[in-house]
């Protein structure tokens, strides 16, 4: 685990240099994700499958909860984390996704990233991609033209059912 952390440090530095967030906000986002995940697990245990993604202190929650109460509890727990600006709670009500479903989502994310890179229309690190049950969430601090390009590319990728934009515009 320590070796992974050391190896990740160099990669993180490179990613921060290409990221539009300040290094402080980048680190804060990582902290928000860790604190949120830990707090949800401590309070709600295995009742839900949740993914926490923070970009510029805006938190996207995806995954599955057994009912609306558990979904709302997860959002409330994240809202109590210091420095969270906003929460987009996209947790769906239903059974936890299968390993096969999560693997398919990972494959979709990889395809979208590859297509972003091949397009050359924007820096790939300006857009964060989260895929849940074929729904692609796009986060980032982008120009409107970049947002439109990212949305077009993602929506035309095979396996993508829907694209949800969670962008902050810088123009």
C-alpha positions as CSV (number, residue, x, y, z in Angstrom):
1,X,0.0,0.0,0.0
2,X,2.8,2.4,0.8
3,X,4.5,1.7,-2.5
4,X,1.3,2.5,-4.3
5,X,1.0,5.8,-2.4
6,X,4.6,6.8,-3.3
7,X,4.0,5.8,-6.9
8,X,0.8,7.8,-7.0
9,X,2.4,10.9,-5.7
10,X,4.4,11.5,-8.9
11,X,1.3,10.9,-11.0
12,X,-0.7,13.2,-8.8
13,X,1.8,16.0,-9.3
14,X,1.6,15.6,-13.1
15,X,-2.2,15.6,-12.9
16,X,-2.4,18.7,-10.7
17,X,-0.1,20.6,-13.1
18,X,-2.7,20.0,-16.0
19,X,-5.7,20.4,-13.7
20,X,-7.6,23.7,-13.6
21,X,-8.1,23.4,-9.9
22,X,-5.5,24.7,-7.6
23,X,-3.3,22.1,-5.9
24,X,-5.0,23.0,-2.6
25,X,-8.4,22.3,-4.0
26,X,-7.2,19.1,-5.7
27,X,-6.0,17.8,-2.4
28,X,-9.2,19.0,-0.7
29,X,-11.2,17.0,-3.2
30,X,-9.2,13.9,-2.4
31,X,-9.8,14.5,1.3
32,X,-13.5,15.1,0.8
33,X,-13.8,11.8,-1.1
34,X,-11.9,9.9,1.7
35,X,-13.8,11.5,4.6
36,X,-17.2,11.0,2.9
37,X,-16.6,7.4,2.0
38,X,-15.4,6.7,5.5
39,X,-18.3,8.5,7.2
40,X,-20.9,6.8,5.0
41,X,-19.4,3.4,5.7
42,X,-19.2,4.0,9.4
43,X,-22.8,5.2,9.7
44,X,-24.6,3.2,7.0
45,X,-22.3,0.1,6.7
46,X,-23.1,-2.1,3.8
47,X,-26.7,-0.9,3.3
48,X,-25.7,0.8,0.0
49,X,-23.1,0.7,-2.8
50,X,-21.8,4.3,-3.1
51,X,-19.2,6.1,-5.1
52,X,-18.0,9.5,-4.0
53,X,-16.5,11.9,-6.5
54,X,-15.4,15.4,-5.6
55,X,-14.4,18.0,-8.2
56,X,-13.8,21.6,-7.0
57,X,-15.6,20.6,-3.8
58,X,-18.8,19.7,-5.6
59,X,-19.6,16.1,-4.6
60,X,-21.3,13.6,-6.9
61,X,-22.8,10.6,-5.2
62,X,-23.6,7.6,-7.4
63,X,-24.5,4.0,-6.6
64,X,-27.5,2.2,-5.2
65,X,-29.4,2.4,-2.0
66,X,-32.3,0.1,-0.8
67,X,-34.6,3.1,-0.1
68,X,-34.9,6.9,-0.2
69,X,-34.1,7.2,3.5
70,X,-30.7,5.6,3.1
71,X,-30.0,7.7,0.0
72,X,-30.9,10.9,1.9
73,X,-28.8,9.8,4.9
74,X,-25.8,9.4,2.6
75,X,-26.3,12.9,1.3
76,X,-26.7,14.3,4.7
77,X,-23.5,12.7,5.9
78,X,-21.5,14.2,3.0
79,X,-23.1,17.6,3.6
80,X,-21.6,17.6,7.1
81,X,-18.0,17.3,5.7
82,X,-16.1,20.5,5.9
83,X,-15.6,22.5,2.7
84,X,-18.2,20.7,0.6
85,X,-19.8,23.3,-1.6
86,X,-22.6,21.3,-3.2
87,X,-23.9,17.7,-3.5
88,X,-25.3,16.1,-6.5
89,X,-27.0,13.0,-5.2
90,X,-27.5,10.6,-8.1
91,X,-27.8,7.4,-5.9
92,X,-30.6,5.2,-7.4
93,X,-33.0,3.1,-5.4
94,X,-32.5,-0.6,-6.0
95,X,-30.3,-3.5,-5.5
96,X,-26.5,-3.1,-5.5
97,X,-24.9,-3.3,-8.9
98,X,-23.1,-6.6,-9.8
99,X,-19.4,-7.0,-10.5
100,X,-20.3,-7.5,-14.1
101,X,-22.2,-4.2,-14.2
102,X,-19.4,-2.3,-12.5
103,X,-16.8,-3.9,-14.9
104,X,-19.0,-2.8,-17.9
105,X,-19.0,0.8,-16.5
106,X,-15.3,0.8,-16.1
107,X,-15.0,-0.3,-19.7
108,X,-17.3,2.5,-20.8
109,X,-15.3,5.0,-18.9
110,X,-12.1,3.8,-20.6
111,X,-13.7,4.1,-24.0
112,X,-14.9,7.6,-23.3
113,X,-11.4,8.6,-22.0
114,X,-9.8,7.1,-25.1
115,X,-12.1,9.0,-27.4
116,X,-11.5,12.3,-25.5
117,X,-7.8,11.8,-25.9
118,X,-8.1,10.9,-29.6
119,X,-10.3,14.0,-30.3
120,X,-7.6,16.4,-29.2
121,X,-10.3,19.0,-28.5
122,X,-9.4,19.6,-24.8
123,X,-7.0,18.4,-22.1
124,X,-8.3,15.0,-20.9
125,X,-7.6,16.0,-17.2
126,X,-10.1,18.9,-17.5
127,X,-13.0,16.4,-17.4
128,X,-13.6,13.7,-14.8
129,X,-15.7,10.8,-15.9
130,X,-17.9,8.6,-13.7
131,X,-20.0,5.9,-15.1
132,X,-22.9,4.2,-13.3
133,X,-25.1,1.6,-15.0
134,X,-24.3,3.1,-18.4
135,X,-25.0,6.7,-17.4
136,X,-21.9,8.8,-17.8
137,X,-21.4,11.8,-15.5
138,X,-19.0,14.5,-16.7
139,X,-17.4,16.8,-14.1
140,X,-14.9,19.6,-14.5
141,X,-14.1,23.3,-14.8
142,X,-14.4,23.8,-18.6
143,X,-15.2,26.2,-21.3
144,X,-18.6,25.8,-22.9
145,X,-17.1,24.6,-26.1
146,X,-15.1,21.9,-24.2
147,X,-18.3,20.9,-22.4
148,X,-20.2,20.5,-25.7
149,X,-17.3,18.5,-27.2
150,X,-17.1,16.2,-24.2
151,X,-20.8,15.7,-24.1
152,X,-21.0,14.9,-27.8
153,X,-18.1,12.4,-27.6
154,X,-19.4,10.7,-24.5
155,X,-23.0,10.4,-25.8
156,X,-21.8,8.9,-29.1
157,X,-19.7,6.2,-27.3
158,X,-21.1,2.7,-27.5
159,X,-22.7,1.5,-24.3
160,X,-23.5,5.0,-23.0
161,X,-27.2,5.3,-22.2
162,X,-27.2,8.9,-21.0
163,X,-24.8,11.8,-20.3
164,X,-25.2,14.0,-17.2
165,X,-23.2,17.2,-17.2
166,X,-21.9,18.4,-13.8
167,X,-19.7,21.2,-15.1
168,X,-18.6,24.6,-13.9
169,X,-18.0,27.0,-16.7
170,X,-15.0,29.2,-16.8
171,X,-16.1,31.4,-19.7
